[in-house]
Amino acid sequence: MEKKVRNQDINPCIEQSDASRKCLDVNNYDKSKCSAHFKTYKDCRKYWHNVMVDRRRNGVKPEMPSAAERLEMLAAIGGKPY
């Protein structure tokens, strides 16, 4: 399971997940101090979930774009929307 979560091609929000965990570590697990990181992670997951649903709906395989393809998609829209 750990490999799947850490795989860039499967999980597009590793960076945001790591930032949330680091924030919790630094702030002695005081969740109130990390709400911005949690929101960014949640927005990231929501964004890529919607991309995956659209690709599934349109018959595009694989449903989750590869890490390289995601970078191209983000560059085309001018950066991360989350």
N, CA, C and O atoms as a Maestro MAE file, in Angstrom:
{
 s_m_m2io_version
 :::
 2.0.0
}

f_m_ct {
 s_m_title
 :::
 protein
 m_atom[328] {
  # First column is atom index #
  i_m_mmod_type
  r_m_x_coord
  r_m_y_coord
  r_m_z_coord
  i_m_residue_number
  s_m_chain_name
  s_m_pdb_residue_name
  s_m_pdb_atom_name
  i_m_atomic_number
  :::
  1 25 0.820 -1.195 0.000 1 A "MET " " N  " 7
  2 3 0.000 0.000 0.000 1 A "MET " " CA " 6
  3 2 0.863 1.257 0.000 1 A "MET " " C  " 6
  4 15 0.538 2.226 -0.685 1 A "MET " " O  " 8
  5 25 1.951 1.253 0.755 2 A "GLU " " N  " 7
  6 3 2.817 2.427 0.850 2 A "GLU " " CA " 6
  7 2 3.385 2.807 -0.519 2 A "GLU " " C  " 6
  8 15 3.464 3.993 -0.841 2 A "GLU " " O  " 8
  9 25 3.783 1.814 -1.337 3 A "LYS " " N  " 7
  10 3 4.335 2.111 -2.653 3 A "LYS " " CA " 6
  11 2 3.307 2.800 -3.529 3 A "LYS " " C  " 6
  12 15 3.644 3.718 -4.276 3 A "LYS " " O  " 8
  13 25 2.061 2.369 -3.446 4 A "LYS " " N  " 7
  14 3 1.005 2.945 -4.256 4 A "LYS " " CA " 6
  15 2 0.759 4.406 -3.872 4 A "LYS " " C  " 6
  16 15 0.554 5.246 -4.749 4 A "LYS " " O  " 8
  17 25 0.776 4.712 -2.597 5 A "VAL " " N  " 7
  18 3 0.547 6.067 -2.111 5 A "VAL " " CA " 6
  19 2 1.697 6.985 -2.516 5 A "VAL " " C  " 6
  20 15 1.473 8.165 -2.785 5 A "VAL " " O  " 8
  21 25 2.914 6.469 -2.564 6 A "ARG " " N  " 7
  22 3 4.099 7.262 -2.884 6 A "ARG " " CA " 6
  23 2 4.425 7.282 -4.371 6 A "ARG " " C  " 6
  24 15 5.404 7.915 -4.766 6 A "ARG " " O  " 8
  25 25 3.644 6.615 -5.202 7 A "ASN " " N  " 7
  26 3 3.892 6.557 -6.633 7 A "ASN " " CA " 6
  27 2 3.372 7.829 -7.306 7 A "ASN " " C  " 6
  28 15 2.173 8.105 -7.264 7 A "ASN " " O  " 8
  29 25 4.261 8.598 -7.921 8 A "GLN " " N  " 7
  30 3 3.893 9.860 -8.567 8 A "GLN " " CA " 6
  31 2 2.849 9.667 -9.670 8 A "GLN " " C  " 6
  32 15 2.017 10.546 -9.893 8 A "GLN " " O  " 8
  33 25 2.887 8.524 -10.360 9 A "ASP " " N  " 7
  34 3 1.933 8.296 -11.441 9 A "ASP " " CA " 6
  35 2 0.531 7.964 -10.939 9 A "ASP " " C  " 6
  36 15 -0.442 8.102 -11.681 9 A "ASP " " O  " 8
  37 25 0.422 7.533 -9.697 10 A "ILE " " N  " 7
  38 3 -0.883 7.183 -9.134 10 A "ILE " " CA " 6
  39 2 -1.430 8.289 -8.241 10 A "ILE " " C  " 6
  40 15 -2.620 8.600 -8.288 10 A "ILE " " O  " 8
  41 25 -0.567 8.877 -7.434 11 A "ASN " " N  " 7
  42 3 -0.994 9.901 -6.477 11 A "ASN " " CA " 6
  43 2 -0.459 11.273 -6.893 11 A "ASN " " C  " 6
  44 15 0.732 11.542 -6.732 11 A "ASN " " O  " 8
  45 25 -1.319 12.139 -7.424 12 A "PRO " " N  " 7
  46 3 -0.861 13.452 -7.881 12 A "PRO " " CA " 6
  47 2 -0.645 14.458 -6.751 12 A "PRO " " C  " 6
  48 15 -0.150 15.558 -6.995 12 A "PRO " " O  " 8
  49 25 -1.004 14.103 -5.537 13 A "CYS " " N  " 7
  50 3 -0.974 15.066 -4.427 13 A "CYS " " CA " 6
  51 2 0.035 14.693 -3.347 13 A "CYS " " C  " 6
  52 15 -0.163 15.016 -2.175 13 A "CYS " " O  " 8
  53 25 1.101 14.022 -3.728 14 A "ILE " " N  " 7
  54 3 2.127 13.628 -2.759 14 A "ILE " " CA " 6
  55 2 2.738 14.861 -2.091 14 A "ILE " " C  " 6
  56 15 2.931 14.886 -0.876 14 A "ILE " " O  " 8
  57 25 3.035 15.869 -2.885 15 A "GLU " " N  " 7
  58 3 3.649 17.093 -2.352 15 A "GLU " " CA " 6
  59 2 2.767 17.737 -1.278 15 A "GLU " " C  " 6
  60 15 3.266 18.147 -0.230 15 A "GLU " " O  " 8
  61 25 1.471 17.826 -1.535 16 A "GLN " " N  " 7
  62 3 0.544 18.432 -0.584 16 A "GLN " " CA " 6
  63 2 0.366 17.554 0.651 16 A "GLN " " C  " 6
  64 15 0.237 18.061 1.766 16 A "GLN " " O  " 8
  65 25 0.359 16.251 0.455 17 A "SER " " N  " 7
  66 3 0.260 15.319 1.578 17 A "SER " " CA " 6
  67 2 1.477 15.448 2.490 17 A "SER " " C  " 6
  68 15 1.349 15.502 3.713 17 A "SER " " O  " 8
  69 25 2.650 15.495 1.879 18 A "ASP " " N  " 7
  70 3 3.882 15.638 2.662 18 A "ASP " " CA " 6
  71 2 3.902 16.960 3.431 18 A "ASP " " C  " 6
  72 15 4.342 17.005 4.580 18 A "ASP " " O  " 8
  73 25 3.423 18.037 2.794 19 A "ALA " " N  " 7
  74 3 3.390 19.340 3.465 19 A "ALA " " CA " 6
  75 2 2.453 19.308 4.668 19 A "ALA " " C  " 6
  76 15 2.757 19.897 5.706 19 A "ALA " " O  " 8
  77 25 1.323 18.630 4.539 20 A "SER " " N  " 7
  78 3 0.382 18.511 5.656 20 A "SER " " CA " 6
  79 2 0.996 17.737 6.817 20 A "SER " " C  " 6
  80 15 0.875 18.133 7.976 20 A "SER " " O  " 8
  81 25 1.649 16.637 6.493 21 A "ARG " " N  " 7
  82 3 2.284 15.828 7.541 21 A "ARG " " CA " 6
  83 2 3.408 16.583 8.227 21 A "ARG " " C  " 6
  84 15 3.554 16.525 9.448 21 A "ARG " " O  " 8
  85 25 4.200 17.290 7.432 22 A "LYS " " N  " 7
  86 3 5.303 18.062 8.004 22 A "LYS " " CA " 6
  87 2 4.768 19.154 8.925 22 A "LYS " " C  " 6
  88 15 5.321 19.392 9.999 22 A "LYS " " O  " 8
  89 25 3.692 19.816 8.504 23 A "CYS " " N  " 7
  90 3 3.080 20.854 9.327 23 A "CYS " " CA " 6
  91 2 2.624 20.271 10.662 23 A "CYS " " C  " 6
  92 15 2.839 20.873 11.714 23 A "CYS " " O  " 8
  93 25 2.002 19.116 10.617 24 A "LEU " " N  " 7
  94 3 1.560 18.475 11.855 24 A "LEU " " CA " 6
  95 2 2.750 18.142 12.757 24 A "LEU " " C  " 6
  96 15 2.694 18.347 13.969 24 A "LEU " " O  " 8
  97 25 3.816 17.630 12.162 25 A "ASP " " N  " 7
  98 3 5.012 17.306 12.942 25 A "ASP " " CA " 6
  99 2 5.596 18.551 13.600 25 A "ASP " " C  " 6
  100 15 5.931 18.538 14.784 25 A "ASP " " O  " 8
  101 25 5.715 19.621 12.829 26 A "VAL " " N  " 7
  102 3 6.325 20.860 13.324 26 A "VAL " " CA " 6
  103 2 5.470 21.504 14.418 26 A "VAL " " C  " 6
  104 15 6.000 22.085 15.365 26 A "VAL " " O  " 8
  105 25 4.156 21.397 14.282 27 A "ASN " " N  " 7
  106 3 3.242 22.062 15.210 27 A "ASN " " CA " 6
  107 2 2.677 21.120 16.271 27 A "ASN " " C  " 6
  108 15 1.608 21.370 16.828 27 A "ASN " " O  " 8
  109 25 3.396 20.048 16.543 28 A "ASN " " N  " 7
  110 3 3.011 19.119 17.596 28 A "ASN " " CA " 6
  111 2 1.572 18.609 17.431 28 A "ASN " " C  " 6
  112 15 0.821 18.477 18.397 28 A "ASN " " O  " 8
  113 25 1.223 18.331 16.188 29 A "TYR " " N  " 7
  114 3 -0.081 17.779 15.820 29 A "TYR " " CA " 6
  115 2 -1.267 18.655 16.227 29 A "TYR " " C  " 6
  116 15 -2.346 18.154 16.542 29 A "TYR " " O  " 8
  117 25 -1.049 19.966 16.215 30 A "ASP " " N  " 7
  118 3 -2.129 20.927 16.422 30 A "ASP " " CA " 6
  119 2 -2.752 21.207 15.052 30 A "ASP " " C  " 6
  120 15 -2.231 22.003 14.271 30 A "ASP " " O  " 8
  121 25 -3.866 20.545 14.778 31 A "LYS " " N  " 7
  122 3 -4.493 20.620 13.456 31 A "LYS " " CA " 6
  123 2 -4.932 22.030 13.086 31 A "LYS " " C  " 6
  124 15 -4.983 22.372 11.905 31 A "LYS " " O  " 8
  125 25 -5.247 22.846 14.076 32 A "SER " " N  " 7
  126 3 -5.709 24.201 13.781 32 A "SER " " CA " 6
  127 2 -4.630 25.041 13.093 32 A "SER " " C  " 6
  128 15 -4.951 26.000 12.391 32 A "SER " " O  " 8
  129 25 -3.377 24.695 13.284 33 A "LYS " " N  " 7
  130 3 -2.283 25.451 12.672 33 A "LYS " " CA " 6
  131 2 -1.956 24.982 11.257 33 A "LYS " " C  " 6
  132 15 -1.124 25.581 10.575 33 A "LYS " " O  " 8
  133 25 -2.602 23.926 10.825 34 A "CYS " " N  " 7
  134 3 -2.293 23.348 9.515 34 A "CYS " " CA " 6
  135 2 -3.480 23.381 8.556 34 A "CYS " " C  " 6
  136 15 -3.461 22.700 7.531 34 A "CYS " " O  " 8
  137 25 -4.484 24.143 8.864 35 A "SER " " N  " 7
  138 3 -5.701 24.124 8.048 35 A "SER " " CA " 6
  139 2 -5.445 24.544 6.602 35 A "SER " " C  " 6
  140 15 -6.099 24.031 5.694 35 A "SER " " O  " 8
  141 25 -4.508 25.464 6.367 36 A "ALA " " N  " 7
  142 3 -4.201 25.870 4.989 36 A "ALA " " CA " 6
  143 2 -3.616 24.693 4.202 36 A "ALA " " C  " 6
  144 15 -3.949 24.502 3.032 36 A "ALA " " O  " 8
  145 25 -2.751 23.910 4.838 37 A "HIS " " N  " 7
  146 3 -2.180 22.735 4.178 37 A "HIS " " CA " 6
  147 2 -3.255 21.685 3.903 37 A "HIS " " C  " 6
  148 15 -3.258 21.062 2.841 37 A "HIS " " O  " 8
  149 25 -4.156 21.492 4.846 38 A "PHE " " N  " 7
  150 3 -5.241 20.526 4.651 38 A "PHE " " CA " 6
  151 2 -6.136 20.949 3.496 38 A "PHE " " C  " 6
  152 15 -6.550 20.116 2.690 38 A "PHE " " O  " 8
  153 25 -6.437 22.240 3.413 39 A "LYS " " N  " 7
  154 3 -7.297 22.740 2.333 39 A "LYS " " CA " 6
  155 2 -6.621 22.552 0.975 39 A "LYS " " C  " 6
  156 15 -7.265 22.147 0.007 39 A "LYS " " O  " 8
  157 25 -5.333 22.844 0.910 40 A "THR " " N  " 7
  158 3 -4.601 22.672 -0.345 40 A "THR " " CA " 6
  159 2 -4.613 21.211 -0.775 40 A "THR " " C  " 6
  160 15 -4.818 20.907 -1.950 40 A "THR " " O  " 8
  161 25 -4.392 20.304 0.180 41 A "TYR " " N  " 7
  162 3 -4.423 18.873 -0.133 41 A "TYR " " CA " 6
  163 2 -5.813 18.452 -0.612 41 A "TYR " " C  " 6
  164 15 -5.948 17.724 -1.596 41 A "TYR " " O  " 8
  165 25 -6.828 18.912 0.087 42 A "LYS " " N  " 7
  166 3 -8.207 18.560 -0.283 42 A "LYS " " CA " 6
  167 2 -8.544 19.100 -1.671 42 A "LYS " " C  " 6
  168 15 -9.163 18.405 -2.477 42 A "LYS " " O  " 8
  169 25 -8.139 20.335 -1.949 43 A "ASP " " N  " 7
  170 3 -8.390 20.930 -3.267 43 A "ASP " " CA " 6
  171 2 -7.643 20.184 -4.371 43 A "ASP " " C  " 6
  172 15 -8.161 20.003 -5.473 43 A "ASP " " O  " 8
  173 25 -6.421 19.754 -4.059 44 A "CYS " " N  " 7
  174 3 -5.642 18.967 -5.014 44 A "CYS " " CA " 6
  175 2 -6.361 17.659 -5.337 44 A "CYS " " C  " 6
  176 15 -6.537 17.315 -6.506 44 A "CYS " " O  " 8
  177 25 -6.771 16.941 -4.310 45 A "ARG " " N  " 7
  178 3 -7.471 15.676 -4.525 45 A "ARG " " CA " 6
  179 2 -8.757 15.876 -5.327 45 A "ARG " " C  " 6
  180 15 -9.071 15.090 -6.221 45 A "ARG " " O  " 8
  181 25 -9.490 16.930 -5.000 46 A "LYS " " N  " 7
  182 3 -10.741 17.217 -5.693 46 A "LYS " " CA " 6
  183 2 -10.479 17.527 -7.177 46 A "LYS " " C  " 6
  184 15 -11.184 17.032 -8.057 46 A "LYS " " O  " 8
  185 25 -9.464 18.346 -7.437 47 A "TYR " " N  " 7
  186 3 -9.131 18.722 -8.814 47 A "TYR " " CA " 6
  187 2 -8.790 17.489 -9.651 47 A "TYR " " C  " 6
  188 15 -9.347 17.292 -10.731 47 A "TYR " " O  " 8
  189 25 -7.868 16.657 -9.143 48 A "TRP " " N  " 7
  190 3 -7.448 15.488 -9.925 48 A "TRP " " CA " 6
  191 2 -8.526 14.417 -9.986 48 A "TRP " " C  " 6
  192 15 -8.568 13.645 -10.944 48 A "TRP " " O  " 8
  193 25 -9.392 14.353 -8.994 49 A "HIS " " N  " 7
  194 3 -10.530 13.432 -9.061 49 A "HIS " " CA " 6
  195 2 -11.457 13.842 -10.202 49 A "HIS " " C  " 6
  196 15 -11.939 12.996 -10.955 49 A "HIS " " O  " 8
  197 25 -11.701 15.147 -10.323 50 A "ASN " " N  " 7
  198 3 -12.555 15.633 -11.413 50 A "ASN " " CA " 6
  199 2 -11.925 15.364 -12.774 50 A "ASN " " C  " 6
  200 15 -12.628 15.012 -13.721 50 A "ASN " " O  " 8
  201 25 -10.614 15.527 -12.881 51 A "VAL " " N  " 7
  202 3 -9.916 15.211 -14.132 51 A "VAL " " CA " 6
  203 2 -10.093 13.730 -14.452 51 A "VAL " " C  " 6
  204 15 -10.377 13.364 -15.593 51 A "VAL " " O  " 8
  205 25 -9.924 12.890 -13.449 52 A "MET " " N  " 7
  206 3 -10.052 11.448 -13.640 52 A "MET " " CA " 6
  207 2 -11.481 11.075 -14.074 52 A "MET " " C  " 6
  208 15 -11.663 10.243 -14.962 52 A "MET " " O  " 8
  209 25 -12.476 11.686 -13.453 53 A "VAL " " N  " 7
  210 3 -13.868 11.409 -13.818 53 A "VAL " " CA " 6
  211 2 -14.134 11.832 -15.261 53 A "VAL " " C  " 6
  212 15 -14.781 11.099 -16.009 53 A "VAL " " O  " 8
  213 25 -13.642 13.007 -15.659 54 A "ASP " " N  " 7
  214 3 -13.822 13.476 -17.036 54 A "ASP " " CA " 6
  215 2 -13.155 12.542 -18.033 54 A "ASP " " C  " 6
  216 15 -13.732 12.222 -19.073 54 A "ASP " " O  " 8
  217 25 -11.942 12.106 -17.718 55 A "ARG " " N  " 7
  218 3 -11.240 11.187 -18.616 55 A "ARG " " CA " 6
  219 2 -11.977 9.852 -18.716 55 A "ARG " " C  " 6
  220 15 -12.081 9.279 -19.801 55 A "ARG " " O  " 8
  221 25 -12.484 9.363 -17.597 56 A "ARG " " N  " 7
  222 3 -13.249 8.107 -17.605 56 A "ARG " " CA " 6
  223 2 -14.497 8.279 -18.469 56 A "ARG " " C  " 6
  224 15 -14.824 7.415 -19.282 56 A "ARG " " O  " 8
  225 25 -15.182 9.389 -18.288 57 A "ARG " " N  " 7
  226 3 -16.404 9.682 -19.032 57 A "ARG " " CA " 6
  227 2 -16.131 9.749 -20.540 57 A "ARG " " C  " 6
  228 15 -16.970 9.345 -21.345 57 A "ARG " " O  " 8
  229 25 -14.956 10.259 -20.914 58 A "ASN " " N  " 7
  230 3 -14.599 10.410 -22.323 58 A "ASN " " CA " 6
  231 2 -13.848 9.209 -22.884 58 A "ASN " " C  " 6
  232 15 -13.429 9.227 -24.041 58 A "ASN " " O  " 8
  233 25 -13.674 8.162 -22.075 59 A "GLY " " N  " 7
  234 3 -13.036 6.943 -22.537 59 A "GLY " " CA " 6
  235 2 -11.528 7.045 -22.667 59 A "GLY " " C  " 6
  236 15 -10.922 6.259 -23.395 59 A "GLY " " O  " 8
  237 25 -10.905 7.995 -21.980 60 A "VAL " " N  " 7
  238 3 -9.454 8.168 -22.050 60 A "VAL " " CA " 6
  239 2 -8.783 7.232 -21.042 60 A "VAL " " C  " 6
  240 15 -9.180 7.164 -19.878 60 A "VAL " " O  " 8
  241 25 -7.776 6.523 -21.504 61 A "LYS " " N  " 7
  242 3 -7.014 5.619 -20.632 61 A "LYS " " CA " 6
  243 2 -5.575 6.085 -20.617 61 A "LYS " " C  " 6
  244 15 -5.095 6.533 -21.659 61 A "LYS " " O  " 8
  245 25 -4.863 6.012 -19.530 62 A "PRO " " N  " 7
  246 3 -5.373 5.694 -18.206 62 A "PRO " " CA " 6
  247 2 -6.206 6.851 -17.665 62 A "PRO " " C  " 6
  248 15 -6.067 7.996 -18.095 62 A "PRO " " O  " 8
  249 25 -7.063 6.525 -16.720 63 A "GLU " " N  " 7
  250 3 -7.959 7.548 -16.178 63 A "GLU " " CA " 6
  251 2 -7.196 8.640 -15.440 63 A "GLU " " C  " 6
  252 15 -7.557 9.814 -15.529 63 A "GLU " " O  " 8
  253 25 -6.147 8.267 -14.714 64 A "MET " " N  " 7
  254 3 -5.303 9.258 -14.049 64 A "MET " " CA " 6
  255 2 -4.109 9.530 -14.957 64 A "MET " " C  " 6
  256 15 -3.360 8.609 -15.283 64 A "MET " " O  " 8
  257 25 -3.922 10.781 -15.369 65 A "PRO " " N  " 7
  258 3 -2.770 11.090 -16.221 65 A "PRO " " CA " 6
  259 2 -1.457 10.766 -15.502 65 A "PRO " " C  " 6
  260 15 -1.381 10.813 -14.274 65 A "PRO " " O  " 8
  261 25 -0.438 10.439 -16.279 66 A "SER " " N  " 7
  262 3 0.877 10.169 -15.693 66 A "SER " " CA " 6
  263 2 1.436 11.460 -15.107 66 A "SER " " C  " 6
  264 15 0.923 12.546 -15.375 66 A "SER " " O  " 8
  265 25 2.479 11.335 -14.312 67 A "ALA " " N  " 7
  266 3 3.093 12.513 -13.687 67 A "ALA " " CA " 6
  267 2 3.556 13.507 -14.752 67 A "ALA " " C  " 6
  268 15 3.358 14.712 -14.597 67 A "ALA " " O  " 8
  269 25 4.166 13.019 -15.821 68 A "ALA " " N  " 7
  270 3 4.638 13.898 -16.893 68 A "ALA " " CA " 6
  271 2 3.466 14.589 -17.583 68 A "ALA " " C  " 6
  272 15 3.535 15.781 -17.883 68 A "ALA " " O  " 8
  273 25 2.407 13.858 -17.830 69 A "GLU " " N  " 7
  274 3 1.225 14.429 -18.477 69 A "GLU " " CA " 6
  275 2 0.558 15.471 -17.580 69 A "GLU " " C  " 6
  276 15 0.061 16.486 -18.067 69 A "GLU " " O  " 8
  277 25 0.548 15.218 -16.272 70 A "ARG " " N  " 7
  278 3 -0.032 16.189 -15.334 70 A "ARG " " CA " 6
  279 2 0.761 17.491 -15.342 70 A "ARG " " C  " 6
  280 15 0.177 18.574 -15.281 70 A "ARG " " O  " 8
  281 25 2.101 17.392 -15.418 71 A "LEU " " N  " 7
  282 3 2.928 18.601 -15.490 71 A "LEU " " CA " 6
  283 2 2.588 19.421 -16.733 71 A "LEU " " C  " 6
  284 15 2.507 20.647 -16.670 71 A "LEU " " O  " 8
  285 25 2.391 18.740 -17.858 72 A "GLU " " N  " 7
  286 3 2.010 19.425 -19.093 72 A "GLU " " CA " 6
  287 2 0.641 20.088 -18.941 72 A "GLU " " C  " 6
  288 15 0.439 21.218 -19.386 72 A "GLU " " O  " 8
  289 25 -0.289 19.383 -18.314 73 A "MET " " N  " 7
  290 3 -1.640 19.931 -18.121 73 A "MET " " CA " 6
  291 2 -1.586 21.176 -17.238 73 A "MET " " C  " 6
  292 15 -2.246 22.174 -17.528 73 A "MET " " O  " 8
  293 25 -0.806 21.117 -16.169 74 A "LEU " " N  " 7
  294 3 -0.703 22.262 -15.263 74 A "LEU " " CA " 6
  295 2 -0.020 23.447 -15.946 74 A "LEU " " C  " 6
  296 15 -0.407 24.597 -15.737 74 A "LEU " " O  " 8
  297 25 0.985 23.165 -16.755 75 A "ALA " " N  " 7
  298 3 1.673 24.242 -17.486 75 A "ALA " " CA " 6
  299 2 0.709 24.909 -18.468 75 A "ALA " " C  " 6
  300 15 0.756 26.123 -18.664 75 A "ALA " " O  " 8
  301 25 -0.163 24.110 -19.082 76 A "ALA " " N  " 7
  302 3 -1.107 24.663 -20.050 76 A "ALA " " CA " 6
  303 2 -2.121 25.593 -19.415 76 A "ALA " " C  " 6
  304 15 -2.622 26.507 -20.071 76 A "ALA " " O  " 8
  305 25 -2.431 25.369 -18.132 77 A "ILE " " N  " 7
  306 3 -3.397 26.245 -17.466 77 A "ILE " " CA " 6
  307 2 -2.713 27.306 -16.611 77 A "ILE " " C  " 6
  308 15 -3.375 28.071 -15.910 77 A "ILE " " O  " 8
  309 25 -1.390 27.346 -16.673 78 A "GLY " " N  " 7
  310 3 -0.665 28.394 -15.968 78 A "GLY " " CA " 6
  311 2 -0.295 28.074 -14.535 78 A "GLY " " C  " 6
  312 15 -0.035 28.990 -13.756 78 A "GLY " " O  " 8
  313 25 -0.263 26.818 -14.166 79 A "GLY " " N  " 7
  314 3 0.116 26.428 -12.811 79 A "GLY " " CA " 6
  315 2 -0.976 25.679 -12.097 79 A "GLY " " C  " 6
  316 15 -2.012 25.347 -12.673 79 A "GLY " " O  " 8
  317 25 -0.727 25.418 -10.833 80 A "LYS " " N  " 7
  318 3 -1.670 24.639 -10.031 80 A "LYS " " CA " 6
  319 2 -2.904 25.477 -9.686 80 A "LYS " " C  " 6
  320 15 -2.773 26.604 -9.211 80 A "LYS " " O  " 8
  321 25 -4.090 24.938 -9.922 81 A "PRO " " N  " 7
  322 3 -5.314 25.664 -9.590 81 A "PRO " " CA " 6
  323 2 -5.725 25.484 -8.120 81 A "PRO " " C  " 6
  324 15 -6.821 25.888 -7.730 81 A "PRO " " O  " 8
  325 25 -4.880 24.900 -7.335 82 A "TYR " " N  " 7
  326 3 -5.190 24.644 -5.925 82 A "TYR " " CA " 6
  327 2 -4.106 25.164 -5.045 82 A "TYR " " C  " 6
  328 15 -4.190 25.040 -3.824 82 A "TYR " " O  " 8
  :::
 }
 m_bond[327] {
  # First column is bond index #
  i_m_from
  i_m_to
  i_m_order
  :::
  1 1 2 1
  2 2 3 1
  3 3 4 2
  4 3 5 1
  5 5 6 1
  6 6 7 1
  7 7 8 2
  8 7 9 1
  9 9 10 1
  10 10 11 1
  11 11 12 2
  12 11 13 1
  13 13 14 1
  14 14 15 1
  15 15 16 2
  16 15 17 1
  17 17 18 1
  18 18 19 1
  19 19 20 2
  20 19 21 1
  21 21 22 1
  22 22 23 1
  23 23 24 2
  24 23 25 1
  25 25 26 1
  26 26 27 1
  27 27 28 2
  28 27 29 1
  29 29 30 1
  30 30 31 1
  31 31 32 2
  32 31 33 1
  33 33 34 1
  34 34 35 1
  35 35 36 2
  36 35 37 1
  37 37 38 1
  38 38 39 1
  39 39 40 2
  40 39 41 1
  41 41 42 1
  42 42 43 1
  43 43 44 2
  44 43 45 1
  45 45 46 1
  46 46 47 1
  47 47 48 2
  48 47 49 1
  49 49 50 1
  50 50 51 1
  51 51 52 2
  52 51 53 1
  53 53 54 1
  54 54 55 1
  55 55 56 2
  56 55 57 1
  57 57 58 1
  58 58 59 1
  59 59 60 2
  60 59 61 1
  61 61 62 1
  62 62 63 1
  63 63 64 2
  64 63 65 1
  65 65 66 1
  66 66 67 1
  67 67 68 2
  68 67 69 1
  69 69 70 1
  70 70 71 1
  71 71 72 2
  72 71 73 1
  73 73 74 1
  74 74 75 1
  75 75 76 2
  76 75 77 1
  77 77 78 1
  78 78 79 1
  79 79 80 2
  80 79 81 1
  81 81 82 1
  82 82 83 1
  83 83 84 2
  84 83 85 1
  85 85 86 1
  86 86 87 1
  87 87 88 2
  88 87 89 1
  89 89 90 1
  90 90 91 1
  91 91 92 2
  92 91 93 1
  93 93 94 1
  94 94 95 1
  95 95 96 2
  96 95 97 1
  97 97 98 1
  98 98 99 1
  99 99 100 2
  100 99 101 1
  101 101 102 1
  102 102 103 1
  103 103 104 2
  104 103 105 1
  105 105 106 1
  106 106 107 1
  107 107 108 2
  108 107 109 1
  109 109 110 1
  110 110 111 1
  111 111 112 2
  112 111 113 1
  113 113 114 1
  114 114 115 1
  115 115 116 2
  116 115 117 1
  117 117 118 1
  118 118 119 1
  119 119 120 2
  120 119 121 1
  121 121 122 1
  122 122 123 1
  123 123 124 2
  124 123 125 1
  125 125 126 1
  126 126 127 1
  127 127 128 2
  128 127 129 1
  129 129 130 1
  130 130 131 1
  131 131 132 2
  132 131 133 1
  133 133 134 1
  134 134 135 1
  135 135 136 2
  136 135 137 1
  137 137 138 1
  138 138 139 1
  139 139 140 2
  140 139 141 1
  141 141 142 1
  142 142 143 1
  143 143 144 2
  144 143 145 1
  145 145 146 1
  146 146 147 1
  147 147 148 2
  148 147 149 1
  149 149 150 1
  150 150 151 1
  151 151 152 2
  152 151 153 1
  153 153 154 1
  154 154 155 1
  155 155 156 2
  156 155 157 1
  157 157 158 1
  158 158 159 1
  159 159 160 2
  160 159 161 1
  161 161 162 1
  162 162 163 1
  163 163 164 2
  164 163 165 1
  165 165 166 1
  166 166 167 1
  167 167 168 2
  168 167 169 1
  169 169 170 1
  170 170 171 1
  171 171 172 2
  172 171 173 1
  173 173 174 1
  174 174 175 1
  175 175 176 2
  176 175 177 1
  177 177 178 1
  178 178 179 1
  179 179 180 2
  180 179 181 1
  181 181 182 1
  182 182 183 1
  183 183 184 2
  184 183 185 1
  185 185 186 1
  186 186 187 1
  187 187 188 2
  188 187 189 1
  189 189 190 1
  190 190 191 1
  191 191 192 2
  192 191 193 1
  193 193 194 1
  194 194 195 1
  195 195 196 2
  196 195 197 1
  197 197 198 1
  198 198 199 1
  199 199 200 2
  200 199 201 1
  201 201 202 1
  202 202 203 1
  203 203 204 2
  204 203 205 1
  205 205 206 1
  206 206 207 1
  207 207 208 2
  208 207 209 1
  209 209 210 1
  210 210 211 1
  211 211 212 2
  212 211 213 1
  213 213 214 1
  214 214 215 1
  215 215 216 2
  216 215 217 1
  217 217 218 1
  218 218 219 1
  219 219 220 2
  220 219 221 1
  221 221 222 1
  222 222 223 1
  223 223 224 2
  224 223 225 1
  225 225 226 1
  226 226 227 1
  227 227 228 2
  228 227 229 1
  229 229 230 1
  230 230 231 1
  231 231 232 2
  232 231 233 1
  233 233 234 1
  234 234 235 1
  235 235 236 2
  236 235 237 1
  237 237 238 1
  238 238 239 1
  239 239 240 2
  240 239 241 1
  241 241 242 1
  242 242 243 1
  243 243 244 2
  244 243 245 1
  245 245 246 1
  246 246 247 1
  247 247 248 2
  248 247 249 1
  249 249 250 1
  250 250 251 1
  251 251 252 2
  252 251 253 1
  253 253 254 1
  254 254 255 1
  255 255 256 2
  256 255 257 1
  257 257 258 1
  258 258 259 1
  259 259 260 2
  260 259 261 1
  261 261 262 1
  262 262 263 1
  263 263 264 2
  264 263 265 1
  265 265 266 1
  266 266 267 1
  267 267 268 2
  268 267 269 1
  269 269 270 1
  270 270 271 1
  271 271 272 2
  272 271 273 1
  273 273 274 1
  274 274 275 1
  275 275 276 2
  276 275 277 1
  277 277 278 1
  278 278 279 1
  279 279 280 2
  280 279 281 1
  281 281 282 1
  282 282 283 1
  283 283 284 2
  284 283 285 1
  285 285 286 1
  286 286 287 1
  287 287 288 2
  288 287 289 1
  289 289 290 1
  290 290 291 1
  291 291 292 2
  292 291 293 1
  293 293 294 1
  294 294 295 1
  295 295 296 2
  296 295 297 1
  297 297 298 1
  298 298 299 1
  299 299 300 2
  300 299 301 1
  301 301 302 1
  302 302 303 1
  303 303 304 2
  304 303 305 1
  305 305 306 1
  306 306 307 1
  307 307 308 2
  308 307 309 1
  309 309 310 1
  310 310 311 1
  311 311 312 2
  312 311 313 1
  313 313 314 1
  314 314 315 1
  315 315 316 2
  316 315 317 1
  317 317 318 1
  318 318 319 1
  319 319 320 2
  320 319 321 1
  321 321 322 1
  322 322 323 1
  323 323 324 2
  324 323 325 1
  325 325 326 1
  326 326 327 1
  327 327 328 2
  :::
 }
}
